[in-house]
Coordinates of C-alpha atoms in Angstrom, one line a residue:
M1 CA 118.5 166.1 -71.3
A2 CA 117.1 162.3 -70.2
L3 CA 117.9 158.9 -71.8
A4 CA 114.8 156.9 -72.3
P5 CA 114.5 154.6 -74.2
R6 CA 111.6 154.5 -76.3
L7 CA 110.6 151.9 -79.4
E8 CA 110.9 153.4 -83.1
V9 CA 109.6 152.4 -87.0
R10 CA 111.6 152.8 -90.0
Q11 CA 110.7 152.1 -93.4
S12 CA 114.5 152.1 -95.5
Q13 CA 115.8 150.1 -98.8
S14 CA 118.6 148.5 -99.3
L15 CA 120.1 146.3 -102.3
T16 CA 120.2 142.4 -101.3
L17 CA 122.9 140.3 -103.3
T18 CA 120.2 137.3 -103.7
P19 CA 123.1 133.2 -104.2
Q20 CA 120.8 132.9 -107.3
L21 CA 121.9 137.0 -108.2
M22 CA 125.4 136.9 -107.4
Q23 CA 125.8 132.9 -109.2
S24 CA 124.3 135.3 -112.6
I25 CA 127.1 137.9 -111.9
R26 CA 130.3 134.9 -111.9
L27 CA 128.6 134.0 -115.0
L28 CA 129.9 136.8 -116.7
Q29 CA 132.6 136.2 -116.0
L30 CA 133.8 133.3 -117.2
S31 CA 134.9 131.7 -120.3
H32 CA 133.7 129.4 -122.5
L33 CA 135.3 126.1 -120.1
E34 CA 134.0 127.3 -117.4
L35 CA 130.6 127.4 -118.7
N36 CA 130.0 123.9 -120.2
A37 CA 131.4 122.8 -117.5
F38 CA 129.4 124.5 -115.2
V39 CA 126.4 123.3 -117.0
E40 CA 127.4 120.4 -117.5
A41 CA 127.1 119.7 -113.8
E42 CA 124.0 121.9 -112.9
L43 CA 122.5 118.4 -115.8
L44 CA 123.6 116.0 -114.5
R45 CA 122.1 116.9 -110.4
N46 CA 119.3 119.1 -112.0
P47 CA 116.8 115.8 -113.4
L48 CA 115.1 119.0 -115.2
L49 CA 117.7 120.5 -117.7
E50 CA 118.4 118.7 -121.3
R51 CA 121.1 119.5 -123.9
E52 CA 119.1 120.9 -126.9
D53 CA 119.5 119.1 -130.1
G54 CA 120.1 120.1 -133.5
G55 CA 117.1 123.2 -134.3
E56 CA 117.6 126.5 -135.1
P57 CA 119.6 128.5 -132.5
A58 CA 117.9 130.5 -130.4
E59 CA 117.4 133.9 -131.0
A60 CA 118.0 136.2 -128.4
A61 CA 121.9 134.5 -128.3
E62 CA 122.5 133.8 -131.7
A63 CA 121.1 137.2 -133.4
P64 CA 123.6 139.0 -135.3
I65 CA 124.6 143.0 -134.1
E66 CA 124.8 145.0 -137.1
V67 CA 127.1 147.5 -136.2
S68 CA 126.5 150.2 -139.1
P69 CA 122.5 149.6 -139.9
F70 CA 121.3 147.7 -142.8
D71 CA 119.2 146.1 -144.4
E72 CA 118.0 142.3 -143.4
S73 CA 118.1 140.5 -146.4
A74 CA 121.3 141.5 -147.5
A75 CA 122.8 140.9 -143.9
A76 CA 121.3 137.6 -144.5
V77 CA 122.4 136.6 -148.2
D78 CA 125.8 137.6 -147.0
R79 CA 125.8 135.8 -144.0
P80 CA 127.5 131.6 -144.7
Q81 CA 125.8 128.4 -144.4
T82 CA 127.1 126.0 -142.0
A83 CA 128.8 123.5 -141.9
D84 CA 126.0 121.7 -141.5
A85 CA 124.4 122.7 -144.5
I86 CA 126.9 122.7 -146.9
A87 CA 127.1 119.0 -145.2
G88 CA 123.4 117.3 -146.0
S89 CA 123.9 119.1 -150.0
Y90 CA 125.8 116.4 -151.0
D91 CA 125.4 112.7 -151.5
T92 CA 127.5 110.8 -148.7
E93 CA 126.4 108.0 -149.5
V94 CA 129.4 104.6 -150.7
D95 CA 127.3 102.4 -152.6
N96 CA 126.3 105.8 -154.5
V97 CA 129.3 107.4 -154.9
F98 CA 130.9 104.3 -155.9
P99 CA 128.6 102.1 -157.3
E100 CA 131.1 99.7 -158.3
Q101 CA 132.3 99.0 -155.1
R102 CA 128.9 98.3 -153.7
S103 CA 129.9 94.6 -152.9
E104 CA 133.5 95.7 -151.8
D105 CA 134.7 96.8 -148.4
R106 CA 131.4 96.4 -146.7
L107 CA 131.7 96.7 -142.2
G108 CA 129.1 94.4 -142.3
A109 CA 125.4 96.0 -142.3
D110 CA 124.7 93.5 -139.2
W111 CA 127.2 95.2 -137.1
S112 CA 125.3 97.3 -134.6
G113 CA 128.5 98.2 -132.8
P114 CA 129.9 101.6 -131.3
V115 CA 131.5 102.4 -134.5
G116 CA 129.1 103.2 -137.5
G117 CA 126.0 101.2 -135.9
E118 CA 122.9 103.5 -135.2
G119 CA 123.0 102.8 -130.8
G120 CA 126.3 103.8 -130.5
E121 CA 128.2 106.5 -130.4
A122 CA 131.3 107.7 -133.2
P123 CA 135.2 107.2 -132.1
D124 CA 137.0 110.5 -130.9
I125 CA 139.7 110.9 -132.9
D126 CA 141.6 112.1 -130.1
Q127 CA 141.6 107.9 -129.5
Y128 CA 144.1 107.6 -132.4
V129 CA 146.4 109.8 -131.8
A130 CA 150.0 108.5 -130.2
A131 CA 150.7 110.3 -127.1
R132 CA 154.1 112.1 -126.9
P133 CA 156.3 110.9 -124.2
T134 CA 157.1 112.8 -121.3
L135 CA 160.3 113.6 -119.7
S136 CA 160.4 111.5 -116.7
D137 CA 159.8 108.6 -118.9
H138 CA 162.1 109.1 -121.1
L139 CA 165.2 109.3 -119.0
W140 CA 162.8 105.9 -116.8
E141 CA 163.1 103.9 -119.7
Q142 CA 167.9 104.7 -120.1
I143 CA 168.0 104.9 -116.0
G144 CA 166.6 101.6 -116.3
L145 CA 170.1 100.2 -118.9
L146 CA 172.1 102.9 -116.6
L147 CA 172.0 102.2 -113.0
T148 CA 171.4 98.8 -111.4
D149 CA 171.5 99.2 -107.9
P150 CA 168.5 98.9 -106.3
A151 CA 170.1 102.5 -103.9
E152 CA 171.0 104.3 -107.3
R153 CA 167.6 103.9 -108.9
L154 CA 166.3 105.4 -105.4
I155 CA 168.3 108.3 -106.2
A156 CA 167.7 109.0 -109.5
R157 CA 164.2 108.6 -108.2
F158 CA 164.1 111.9 -106.3
L159 CA 166.4 114.2 -108.1
T160 CA 164.1 112.5 -111.4
D161 CA 160.3 113.7 -109.7
G162 CA 163.2 116.8 -109.2
L163 CA 162.8 118.3 -112.5
T164 CA 161.2 121.2 -114.0
E165 CA 160.1 121.6 -117.1
A166 CA 163.3 123.0 -119.3
G167 CA 165.2 120.3 -117.6
Y168 CA 167.2 121.8 -114.7
L169 CA 167.0 120.5 -111.5
G170 CA 164.8 122.0 -108.4
V171 CA 166.4 120.7 -105.2
E172 CA 169.2 120.7 -103.9
L173 CA 171.2 118.4 -103.1
E174 CA 171.7 118.0 -99.5
A175 CA 168.1 118.4 -99.6
I176 CA 167.5 115.0 -101.8
A177 CA 170.9 113.7 -98.8
E178 CA 169.0 114.6 -96.0
Q179 CA 164.9 112.6 -97.2
L180 CA 167.2 109.1 -97.9
G181 CA 169.3 109.3 -95.4
A182 CA 172.2 109.0 -98.1
T183 CA 175.7 111.6 -98.1
V184 CA 176.2 113.4 -100.3
D185 CA 179.0 112.8 -102.3
A186 CA 176.0 109.7 -102.8
V187 CA 173.7 111.2 -104.6
E188 CA 175.9 113.7 -106.4
M189 CA 177.7 111.1 -108.2
V190 CA 174.2 110.1 -109.1
L191 CA 174.3 113.2 -110.5
L192 CA 176.9 112.7 -112.6
K193 CA 175.7 110.1 -114.0
L194 CA 171.9 110.7 -115.3
Q195 CA 174.2 114.5 -117.6
T196 CA 175.0 111.8 -119.3
L197 CA 172.1 110.9 -120.1
D198 CA 169.1 112.0 -122.8
P199 CA 168.2 115.0 -124.4
L200 CA 171.7 116.6 -123.5
G201 CA 172.4 119.3 -120.5
V202 CA 168.9 117.2 -118.5
F203 CA 169.8 116.8 -114.8
A204 CA 171.4 120.9 -114.8
R205 CA 172.2 122.9 -112.2
D206 CA 171.7 125.8 -113.7
V207 CA 172.8 127.0 -117.6
R208 CA 176.9 127.2 -117.8
E209 CA 176.7 123.5 -116.4
C210 CA 173.7 123.1 -118.5
L211 CA 175.8 124.5 -121.8
A212 CA 178.9 122.6 -120.2
I213 CA 177.3 119.7 -119.8
Q214 CA 176.1 119.4 -124.1
L215 CA 179.8 121.1 -125.3
R216 CA 182.0 118.0 -122.9
E217 CA 179.7 115.5 -125.2
R218 CA 180.6 117.6 -128.6
D219 CA 184.5 117.8 -126.9
R220 CA 184.7 121.5 -126.9
L221 CA 184.6 122.3 -123.4
D222 CA 188.3 123.3 -123.6
P223 CA 189.9 126.6 -120.9
M224 CA 188.6 129.3 -122.8
M225 CA 185.4 127.5 -123.3
Q226 CA 185.1 127.4 -119.8
R227 CA 186.4 131.1 -119.0
L228 CA 183.4 132.2 -121.8
L229 CA 180.6 129.7 -120.1
D230 CA 182.3 131.4 -116.3
N231 CA 181.3 135.2 -117.7
L232 CA 178.3 134.8 -119.3
D233 CA 176.1 138.3 -117.9
L234 CA 178.5 139.3 -120.9
V235 CA 177.8 137.6 -123.4
A236 CA 174.2 138.6 -122.0
N237 CA 175.0 142.7 -122.4
H238 CA 177.0 141.3 -125.2
D239 CA 179.6 143.2 -124.0
L240 CA 182.5 142.0 -127.3
V241 CA 185.3 143.8 -126.1
A242 CA 185.5 143.1 -122.4
L243 CA 184.4 139.7 -123.4
A244 CA 187.0 138.5 -125.0
R245 CA 189.3 140.9 -122.5
T246 CA 188.6 138.2 -119.9
V247 CA 188.2 134.8 -122.2
G248 CA 191.8 136.3 -123.8
C249 CA 190.9 135.1 -126.8
D250 CA 190.8 137.7 -130.5
R251 CA 187.2 139.8 -131.8
E252 CA 187.1 136.4 -134.9
D253 CA 187.8 132.8 -132.1
L254 CA 185.5 135.0 -129.9
L255 CA 182.5 135.2 -132.8
D256 CA 183.0 131.4 -132.7
M257 CA 183.3 130.0 -130.0
L258 CA 179.6 132.3 -129.7
G259 CA 178.5 130.6 -132.2
E260 CA 178.9 127.5 -130.9
L261 CA 176.3 129.3 -127.3
R262 CA 173.8 129.5 -130.2
G263 CA 174.1 125.4 -131.9
L264 CA 173.0 124.6 -128.5
D265 CA 169.5 123.9 -126.5
P266 CA 169.5 126.5 -123.4
K267 CA 166.8 124.5 -122.4
P268 CA 167.0 120.4 -123.2
G269 CA 163.6 119.6 -121.4
R270 CA 161.2 121.6 -123.8
A271 CA 160.8 119.1 -126.1
F272 CA 158.6 116.8 -124.6
E273 CA 155.0 116.5 -123.3
R274 CA 154.2 118.5 -120.2
G275 CA 150.5 118.6 -120.3
P276 CA 147.3 119.0 -122.7
V277 CA 147.4 123.0 -124.8
E278 CA 144.0 124.0 -124.8
A279 CA 143.7 126.4 -128.3
V280 CA 142.3 129.8 -127.5
V281 CA 138.3 129.7 -129.4
P282 CA 136.8 132.9 -130.4
D283 CA 134.1 134.2 -128.3
V284 CA 133.0 136.9 -131.1
F285 CA 133.0 136.7 -134.6
V286 CA 133.5 140.2 -136.0
R287 CA 133.3 140.9 -139.6
Q288 CA 132.8 143.1 -142.0
G289 CA 129.7 143.3 -144.1
P290 CA 127.7 145.7 -147.1
A291 CA 127.2 148.4 -145.1
G292 CA 128.7 147.7 -141.9
W293 CA 130.6 145.5 -139.1
I294 CA 128.8 142.8 -138.2
V295 CA 128.9 141.2 -134.6
E296 CA 127.9 137.2 -133.6
L297 CA 127.9 135.0 -131.1
N298 CA 129.9 132.0 -131.6
S299 CA 127.5 129.5 -131.4
D300 CA 129.5 126.3 -132.0
I301 CA 130.9 127.5 -128.0
L302 CA 127.7 127.8 -126.5
P303 CA 125.6 126.0 -124.4
R304 CA 122.2 125.2 -125.1
V305 CA 120.0 123.9 -122.7
L306 CA 115.8 122.9 -121.9
V307 CA 113.5 123.2 -119.4
N308 CA 111.3 119.7 -119.9
R309 CA 108.4 120.9 -118.6
T310 CA 106.3 117.9 -119.9
Y311 CA 108.7 115.7 -117.0
Y312 CA 108.4 118.5 -114.4
A313 CA 103.7 117.9 -115.6
S314 CA 104.6 114.7 -115.7
V315 CA 106.1 113.8 -111.9
T316 CA 104.7 115.8 -110.0
G317 CA 101.3 114.5 -110.6
R318 CA 102.7 111.5 -109.5
T319 CA 105.1 112.3 -106.3
R320 CA 103.0 112.4 -102.6
D321 CA 105.5 113.4 -100.5
S322 CA 106.1 117.2 -99.6
A323 CA 110.0 116.3 -99.6
D324 CA 110.0 115.5 -103.4
K325 CA 107.9 118.0 -104.1
T326 CA 110.3 120.9 -102.3
F327 CA 112.5 119.4 -104.6
L328 CA 111.3 119.3 -108.6
V329 CA 109.7 122.7 -107.3
D330 CA 113.6 124.2 -107.1
C331 CA 115.2 121.9 -109.4
L332 CA 112.7 123.9 -112.0
Q333 CA 113.2 127.1 -110.1
T334 CA 117.1 126.6 -110.9
A335 CA 116.6 125.9 -113.9
N336 CA 115.0 128.5 -115.0
W337 CA 117.2 131.0 -114.1
L338 CA 119.7 128.3 -115.8
T339 CA 118.1 129.4 -118.7
K340 CA 117.2 133.2 -117.9
S341 CA 121.2 133.3 -117.0
L342 CA 122.5 132.2 -120.7
D343 CA 120.1 133.8 -122.8
Q344 CA 120.9 137.6 -120.7
R345 CA 124.8 136.2 -120.6
A346 CA 125.0 135.2 -124.6
Q347 CA 123.1 139.7 -124.7
T348 CA 125.1 141.1 -122.7
I349 CA 128.6 140.1 -124.4
L350 CA 127.5 140.8 -127.7
K351 CA 125.9 145.0 -126.7
V352 CA 129.5 145.3 -124.8
A353 CA 131.7 143.9 -128.3
A354 CA 129.3 145.3 -130.6
E355 CA 130.5 149.0 -128.2
I356 CA 133.8 147.6 -128.4
V357 CA 134.1 147.6 -132.0
R358 CA 132.2 150.8 -133.1
Q359 CA 134.4 152.7 -130.6
Q360 CA 137.7 151.2 -133.2
D361 CA 136.2 151.3 -136.0
E362 CA 139.2 153.2 -137.8
F363 CA 141.6 150.7 -135.7
L364 CA 139.3 147.6 -137.9
H365 CA 140.1 149.2 -140.5
R366 CA 143.8 150.4 -140.5
G367 CA 145.6 148.7 -138.6
I368 CA 146.6 149.1 -134.6
A369 CA 148.0 152.7 -135.2
F370 CA 144.7 154.2 -135.1
L371 CA 143.6 152.6 -132.1
R372 CA 141.2 154.6 -129.7
P373 CA 142.0 154.7 -125.9
M374 CA 138.5 153.1 -124.4
T375 CA 138.6 152.9 -120.5
L376 CA 135.2 150.7 -119.5
K377 CA 133.7 153.4 -118.8
L378 CA 133.2 155.6 -121.6
V379 CA 131.8 151.6 -123.0
A380 CA 130.1 150.9 -119.6
D381 CA 128.2 154.0 -120.6
A382 CA 127.8 153.7 -124.1
I383 CA 125.3 151.0 -123.0
D384 CA 123.8 152.0 -120.2
M385 CA 125.7 149.6 -118.0
H386 CA 127.9 149.4 -114.7
E387 CA 132.0 149.3 -115.3
S388 CA 131.9 146.2 -113.7
T389 CA 129.6 144.6 -115.1
V390 CA 131.6 145.5 -118.5
S391 CA 135.2 144.5 -116.9
R392 CA 133.0 140.5 -116.6
V393 CA 132.2 140.8 -119.6
T394 CA 135.2 141.3 -121.0
S395 CA 137.3 138.8 -118.7
N396 CA 138.6 135.4 -120.9
K397 CA 136.9 136.4 -123.9
Y398 CA 138.8 136.9 -127.7
V399 CA 137.3 138.2 -130.4
A400 CA 137.8 137.5 -134.2
T401 CA 138.5 140.4 -135.8
P402 CA 139.9 140.7 -139.9
R403 CA 142.8 142.1 -138.0
G404 CA 143.2 139.1 -135.8
L405 CA 142.1 137.1 -132.3
F406 CA 142.4 139.6 -130.0
E407 CA 141.6 139.3 -126.6
M408 CA 138.8 141.2 -125.5
K409 CA 140.6 143.8 -122.4
Y410 CA 143.5 144.2 -126.0
F411 CA 141.0 147.4 -126.6
F412 CA 141.5 149.0 -123.6
T413 CA 144.3 151.4 -123.0
T414 CA 145.5 154.3 -121.3
A415 CA 145.8 157.5 -123.4
L416 CA 147.9 159.6 -124.0
A417 CA 147.6 163.0 -124.6
S418 CA 148.6 164.7 -128.3
S419 CA 150.0 168.1 -128.4
T420 CA 148.2 169.2 -132.0
G421 CA 145.3 169.6 -130.3
D422 CA 143.5 165.7 -132.1
A423 CA 142.1 163.3 -130.3
D424 CA 144.1 161.1 -127.6
H425 CA 146.1 158.7 -128.7
S426 CA 146.2 155.2 -127.4
A427 CA 149.1 153.5 -125.1
E428 CA 148.7 150.6 -127.3
A429 CA 149.2 152.4 -130.0
V430 CA 152.5 154.6 -128.6
R431 CA 153.7 150.8 -127.9
H432 CA 153.6 150.0 -131.6
R433 CA 155.4 153.0 -132.8
I434 CA 157.9 152.3 -130.3
R435 CA 158.8 148.8 -131.7
Q436 CA 158.5 149.9 -135.1
L437 CA 161.8 153.2 -134.2
I438 CA 163.1 150.3 -132.9
D439 CA 163.5 147.9 -135.0
A440 CA 163.9 149.6 -138.9
E441 CA 166.9 152.0 -136.9
P442 CA 170.5 151.2 -138.9
A443 CA 173.9 149.7 -136.9
A444 CA 175.5 153.0 -136.7
D445 CA 172.6 154.8 -135.1
I446 CA 170.6 153.2 -132.1
L447 CA 167.5 155.7 -131.4
S448 CA 168.2 156.5 -127.1
D449 CA 164.6 157.2 -125.3
D450 CA 165.1 160.6 -125.4
T451 CA 165.7 160.2 -128.6
I452 CA 162.6 158.0 -129.6
A453 CA 160.9 160.7 -126.9
E454 CA 161.0 163.3 -129.2
L455 CA 160.5 161.2 -133.0
L456 CA 157.5 160.9 -131.4
H457 CA 155.9 164.0 -130.4
K458 CA 157.8 165.6 -133.7
E459 CA 155.7 163.0 -136.0
Q460 CA 151.6 162.7 -134.4
G461 CA 152.9 165.3 -132.0
I462 CA 152.0 162.5 -128.9
E463 CA 153.5 163.8 -125.3
V464 CA 155.7 160.9 -123.6
A465 CA 157.8 161.8 -121.6
R466 CA 161.8 160.3 -122.1
R467 CA 160.6 157.4 -119.2
T468 CA 157.8 155.8 -120.9
V469 CA 159.6 155.8 -123.5
A470 CA 161.4 153.1 -121.2
K471 CA 158.6 151.2 -119.5
Y472 CA 157.2 150.3 -122.6
R473 CA 160.5 149.4 -124.2
E474 CA 161.1 147.4 -120.9
A475 CA 157.7 146.4 -121.0
M476 CA 158.3 144.4 -124.5
N477 CA 161.2 142.8 -123.3
I478 CA 163.4 145.1 -125.9
P479 CA 167.1 146.0 -124.2
S480 CA 168.1 149.8 -124.2
S481 CA 169.8 151.4 -126.7
V482 CA 173.9 150.5 -125.6
I483 CA 172.9 146.7 -125.5
R484 CA 170.7 147.1 -128.6
R485 CA 174.0 148.5 -130.0
R486 CA 176.4 145.7 -129.8
Q487 CA 173.9 143.9 -129.6
K488 CA 174.0 145.5 -133.8
R489 CA 177.9 145.3 -134.5
A490 CA 177.4 141.8 -133.6
L491 CA 175.3 140.8 -136.3
V492 CA 176.8 142.8 -138.5
A493 CA 180.1 141.6 -137.4
A494 CA 178.3 137.7 -137.5
R495 CA 178.5 138.3 -141.4

């Protein structure tokens, strides 16, 4: 067969992800904090975008979904008033509420500053909250009084910078000595001085040294207590028999020493500020309505933006430069895309949340023991979406229910087969039942993993292997039956 070149025309279809489509997909998996940061950046970059202030919320983003259909008028009556509506119904003028103080305690009618002025902003209450000192600041207030030699202070600075959040020393003395050109003995001498600072136990290199520092300050670090600290692995395993034999004391003295250890702080640095703690804010609210569950978005955390077309028309009419016109057209397209993407994101979250509520209706009514096994594919097929879309929507999103605040991913669990032929059991519900059985076990009858598996099969028909019970138990940080037996016997003996 002869080979010869030839031209051929072919027609085919392919899916191309444009940059804006990729950005829309990325918006789905952003948390509300990340989304607000993204919108703020767009507001600064795009002159045609402006934030919507006040007014009625957008219908598509705010309209609640009723999982069980019922009269819309009843839903409107059941819906609670907003904070703005409640506040607007009260007269908050000081002169009207307290007429006798009309001429007293006035802030100055002519004052137009940032506090109470028309042109200024109200002060942020966070500015008046006292900041908690950090561990480093707290220690340096003491180091300034303890050390006077500049060389020792330099070593102390490197040691302080090497502390972990718990207050332990996270760097090697040899590394600090090599970096500063000092001897290891000099660094260790400074370390011993720093270990006397408050809180007691800081600058320790491990748990044993941390507890020893605190016991030494209380004058309780005798040889018997030192042997106890040298065998903390036996303490963790609650092996009182081997511990008493190793330490060389009777059971009563051992229980007294263990009681002293419980009164110590193994993480002395945790009481100090390490950074702001962000509270979890729900993205979706689920509440009981007259005829079913009502699912609605949290409107307080949704960014609302508008496209200022009046400004666009005004500027475009005066612009002659082609580069400026191109810039304005790009800004308009980006602004239209952003408003559409935010609306689509809100609708998708609401749709997925409503389907989760439909699937987990029994859990919302009766508790975690009735949590159904659910997969991404199950929800995706029900709402005619792709699994990857459902996965992105449920990432970093939280839903507030009458049962508590849950991450959306919490409701997606694997299924364990039932021997009775009924519906499969959720892995999360099985874990909950295992915890209930272990919490209820008496000290004289500790349940082994095999016994727990048999009870689950006998009581609820759950087909679960012993190794599965062990895996779930370890995931919940529950010790084995041997260690639990020692723990509960030690508690009974301590009483």
